[in-house]
Amino acid sequence: MNAPEHIAPAGVKTGKIMLVGLGPGSNEHLTARARAAIAEADTIIGYVTYIRLVADLVEGKEVIKKSMTEELDRAIEALERARQGKKVALISSGDAGVYGMAGPTFEVLFQAGWTPDSEIEVEIVPGASALNTCAALVGAPLTHDFCAISLSDLLTPWPTIARRLDAVAYADFVVALYNPKSGRRTQQIVEAQRIFLRHRDPKTPVAIVKSGYRPKQRIELTTLDKMTEADIGMLSTVLIGNSNTFIQHGLMVTPRGYANKYAVEEGERNTKDGEQAGRSLSSGLNGWMAAIQASGKRAAELAAEYRLPEDYIAAVLQAEVPPEGEEADIES
């Protein structure tokens, strides 16, 4: 399909593109605004599987179905219909801005000269992404720092993906792997496992959720060293825990860190020696800076101890420890 013609700015909006996130795909998890946007639309555009998820909501509307690899075509179709004055719902599973259609659509719009003041209105309708919905099905694995990485190398070079995997594995993030495996891409998940095993305990908990909140939902709890033996496909999301994540009673949980400060078994507000409620940990930034400056150790030695860059440690050793003010809000 040809690239779109340029858009002329206009004072009055004529068409509209709504980038709609469907969430996991079940009607009960579709937001009220997503449902209203689909009802408001004249035209529905999306991957055939996503359209099937909302088949009962698109009856009587113009429906344009595209294949998995035709994201730019979907965006161009949406722009052409909006130029005709139509309201278009361009749908994605999960959230349109998380590996969804929001990015490709803005690329097409910007190429055509679109600005927020142009004649075509654009609205992003958020939906729950796979990492949210899959986490809800298996417990609370994302309670501490986490990130998402797609293993699809259709548009991203593998060395870039591998560097990201290595960095987050080393940094002890909980990780959600999107697009982990397909009929043609079978080795990427194996390489991801290989990279993680360089930094993580083989028994690190892993949850694999396939078709979450859909009729063929399947959940499997396993470990890092066994995860490639599981049933993994393009409809799967793989959640890899961090060094503190555990599985108990069939639920995967990543602690928030309260045990670092509070004697939890004696009550949440019984702080441990040297700790204060509402203040940073004694090993937080200020306490840590003071401790390493008083240690008498060299930057190289401290860098090895804390697994941090030597030039960063050297800068911290020369910096003034800032005063710590009162915490303005509740810890969360």
Short mmCIF file of C-alpha atoms in Angstrom, two decimals, residues 28-186:
data_model
loop_
_atom_site.label_atom_id
_atom_site.label_comp_id
_atom_site.label_asym_id
_atom_site.label_seq_id
_atom_site.Cartn_x
_atom_site.Cartn_y
_atom_site.Cartn_z
CA GLU A 28 -15.70 -8.63 31.16
CA HIS A 29 -12.16 -7.19 31.05
CA LEU A 30 -12.92 -4.70 28.26
CA THR A 31 -12.99 -1.17 29.69
CA ALA A 32 -16.13 0.92 29.45
CA ARG A 33 -14.32 3.45 27.24
CA ALA A 34 -13.06 0.72 24.90
CA ARG A 35 -16.58 -0.62 24.53
CA ALA A 36 -17.92 2.88 23.90
CA ALA A 37 -15.18 3.62 21.34
CA ILE A 38 -16.05 0.51 19.36
CA ALA A 39 -19.73 1.48 19.49
CA GLU A 40 -18.87 5.02 18.34
CA ALA A 41 -16.74 3.85 15.41
CA ASP A 42 -17.91 3.57 11.81
CA THR A 43 -14.98 1.34 10.87
CA ILE A 44 -13.15 -1.35 12.82
CA ILE A 45 -9.61 -2.29 11.75
CA GLY A 46 -7.45 -4.97 13.28
CA TYR A 47 -5.73 -8.33 13.18
CA VAL A 48 -8.29 -11.00 12.42
CA THR A 49 -7.87 -12.73 15.81
CA TYR A 50 -8.46 -9.47 17.68
CA ILE A 51 -11.59 -8.71 15.66
CA ARG A 52 -12.88 -12.17 16.51
CA LEU A 53 -12.59 -11.29 20.21
CA VAL A 54 -15.13 -8.47 19.82
CA ALA A 55 -17.23 -9.98 17.03
CA ASP A 56 -20.47 -9.32 18.92
CA LEU A 57 -19.64 -5.60 19.20
CA VAL A 58 -18.84 -4.88 15.54
CA GLU A 59 -21.95 -6.13 13.79
CA GLY A 60 -23.22 -3.69 11.16
CA LYS A 61 -19.92 -1.81 10.95
CA GLU A 62 -17.28 -1.74 8.24
CA VAL A 63 -14.70 -4.30 9.37
CA ILE A 64 -11.23 -4.44 7.83
CA LYS A 65 -9.21 -7.50 8.79
CA LYS A 66 -5.45 -7.62 8.39
CA SER A 67 -2.80 -10.27 8.97
CA MET A 68 -0.28 -10.32 11.82
CA THR A 69 2.53 -8.63 9.85
CA GLU A 70 0.47 -5.82 8.31
CA GLU A 71 0.66 -3.25 11.09
CA LEU A 72 1.60 -0.34 8.84
CA ASP A 73 -1.17 -1.28 6.41
CA ARG A 74 -3.66 -1.13 9.29
CA ALA A 75 -2.44 2.33 10.25
CA ILE A 76 -2.61 3.58 6.65
CA GLU A 77 -6.14 2.19 6.26
CA ALA A 78 -7.15 3.96 9.47
CA LEU A 79 -5.76 7.25 8.20
CA GLU A 80 -7.52 6.92 4.84
CA ARG A 81 -10.89 6.25 6.50
CA ALA A 82 -10.39 9.14 8.94
CA ARG A 83 -9.65 11.44 5.99
CA GLN A 84 -13.09 10.51 4.68
CA GLY A 85 -14.57 11.82 7.92
CA LYS A 86 -15.08 8.42 9.52
CA LYS A 87 -14.50 7.41 13.10
CA VAL A 88 -12.12 4.47 13.13
CA ALA A 89 -11.40 2.02 15.94
CA LEU A 90 -7.97 0.52 15.34
CA ILE A 91 -7.85 -2.32 17.84
CA SER A 92 -5.01 -4.11 19.62
CA SER A 93 -5.07 -6.81 22.24
CA GLY A 94 -3.74 -5.71 25.60
CA ASP A 95 -2.78 -2.04 25.49
CA ALA A 96 -2.38 -0.22 22.18
CA GLY A 97 0.78 1.47 23.44
CA VAL A 98 2.52 -1.72 24.64
CA TYR A 99 3.75 -3.62 21.56
CA GLY A 100 0.49 -2.44 19.98
CA MET A 101 -0.77 -0.21 17.20
CA ALA A 102 -0.15 3.20 18.78
CA GLY A 103 3.50 3.39 17.68
CA PRO A 104 3.04 2.37 14.02
CA THR A 105 0.01 4.66 13.75
CA PHE A 106 1.89 7.71 14.95
CA GLU A 107 4.75 6.89 12.59
CA VAL A 108 2.31 6.89 9.66
CA LEU A 109 0.58 10.05 10.90
CA PHE A 110 3.83 11.96 11.38
CA GLN A 111 5.00 10.91 7.91
CA ALA A 112 1.77 12.37 6.54
CA GLY A 113 2.37 15.67 8.35
CA TRP A 114 -0.20 15.14 11.09
CA THR A 115 -0.07 17.23 14.26
CA PRO A 116 -2.46 17.30 17.23
CA ASP A 117 -4.02 20.42 15.66
CA SER A 118 -4.73 18.67 12.35
CA GLU A 119 -8.18 17.82 11.07
CA ILE A 120 -7.98 14.23 12.32
CA GLU A 121 -8.43 13.57 16.03
CA VAL A 122 -6.48 10.73 17.65
CA GLU A 123 -7.44 9.09 20.95
CA ILE A 124 -5.60 6.31 22.75
CA VAL A 125 -7.90 4.06 24.77
CA PRO A 126 -5.75 2.13 27.28
CA GLY A 127 -6.24 -1.52 28.11
CA ALA A 128 -4.58 -3.99 30.46
CA SER A 129 -1.43 -5.41 28.87
CA ALA A 130 -0.43 -9.07 29.01
CA LEU A 131 2.00 -8.53 31.88
CA ASN A 132 -0.84 -7.14 34.04
CA THR A 133 -3.40 -9.78 33.19
CA CYS A 134 -1.02 -12.72 33.32
CA ALA A 135 0.39 -11.53 36.64
CA ALA A 136 -3.13 -11.36 38.06
CA LEU A 137 -3.71 -14.97 37.11
CA VAL A 138 -0.61 -16.30 38.88
CA GLY A 139 -0.40 -14.17 42.03
CA ALA A 140 1.71 -11.05 42.59
CA PRO A 141 4.96 -11.47 40.65
CA LEU A 142 5.30 -7.78 39.66
CA THR A 143 5.20 -6.23 43.13
CA HIS A 144 8.80 -5.07 42.77
CA ASP A 145 10.77 -3.63 39.82
CA PHE A 146 10.03 -5.34 36.52
CA CYS A 147 10.36 -4.84 32.78
CA ALA A 148 9.06 -6.28 29.51
CA ILE A 149 11.14 -7.56 26.59
CA SER A 150 9.85 -8.89 23.30
CA LEU A 151 11.76 -11.84 21.84
CA SER A 152 10.49 -11.06 18.35
CA ASP A 153 13.42 -10.36 16.03
CA LEU A 154 11.20 -9.53 13.04
CA LEU A 155 12.05 -5.83 13.48
CA THR A 156 14.72 -5.79 16.22
CA PRO A 157 18.24 -7.22 15.73
CA TRP A 158 18.96 -10.19 17.97
CA PRO A 159 22.13 -8.66 19.51
CA THR A 160 19.97 -5.76 20.75
CA ILE A 161 17.49 -8.17 22.32
CA ALA A 162 20.31 -10.27 23.82
CA ARG A 163 21.96 -7.20 25.39
CA ARG A 164 18.66 -6.21 26.98
CA LEU A 165 18.11 -9.72 28.31
CA ASP A 166 21.60 -9.83 29.77
CA ALA A 167 21.24 -6.40 31.39
CA VAL A 168 17.93 -7.13 33.12
CA ALA A 169 18.99 -10.64 34.14
CA TYR A 170 22.12 -9.19 35.75
CA ALA A 171 20.13 -6.37 37.38
CA ASP A 172 17.67 -8.83 38.97
CA PHE A 173 14.49 -7.47 37.40
CA VAL A 174 11.33 -9.53 37.24
CA VAL A 175 10.87 -9.89 33.47
CA ALA A 176 7.85 -10.41 31.25
CA LEU A 177 8.80 -11.96 27.91
CA TYR A 178 6.44 -11.10 25.07
CA ASN A 179 6.34 -12.97 21.74
CA PRO A 180 8.48 -15.75 23.22
CA LYS A 181 8.03 -18.35 20.49
CA SER A 182 6.26 -19.02 17.21
CA GLY A 183 6.15 -21.70 14.57
CA ARG A 184 9.21 -20.21 12.86
CA ARG A 185 10.96 -18.63 15.86
CA THR A 186 11.74 -21.49 18.23
#
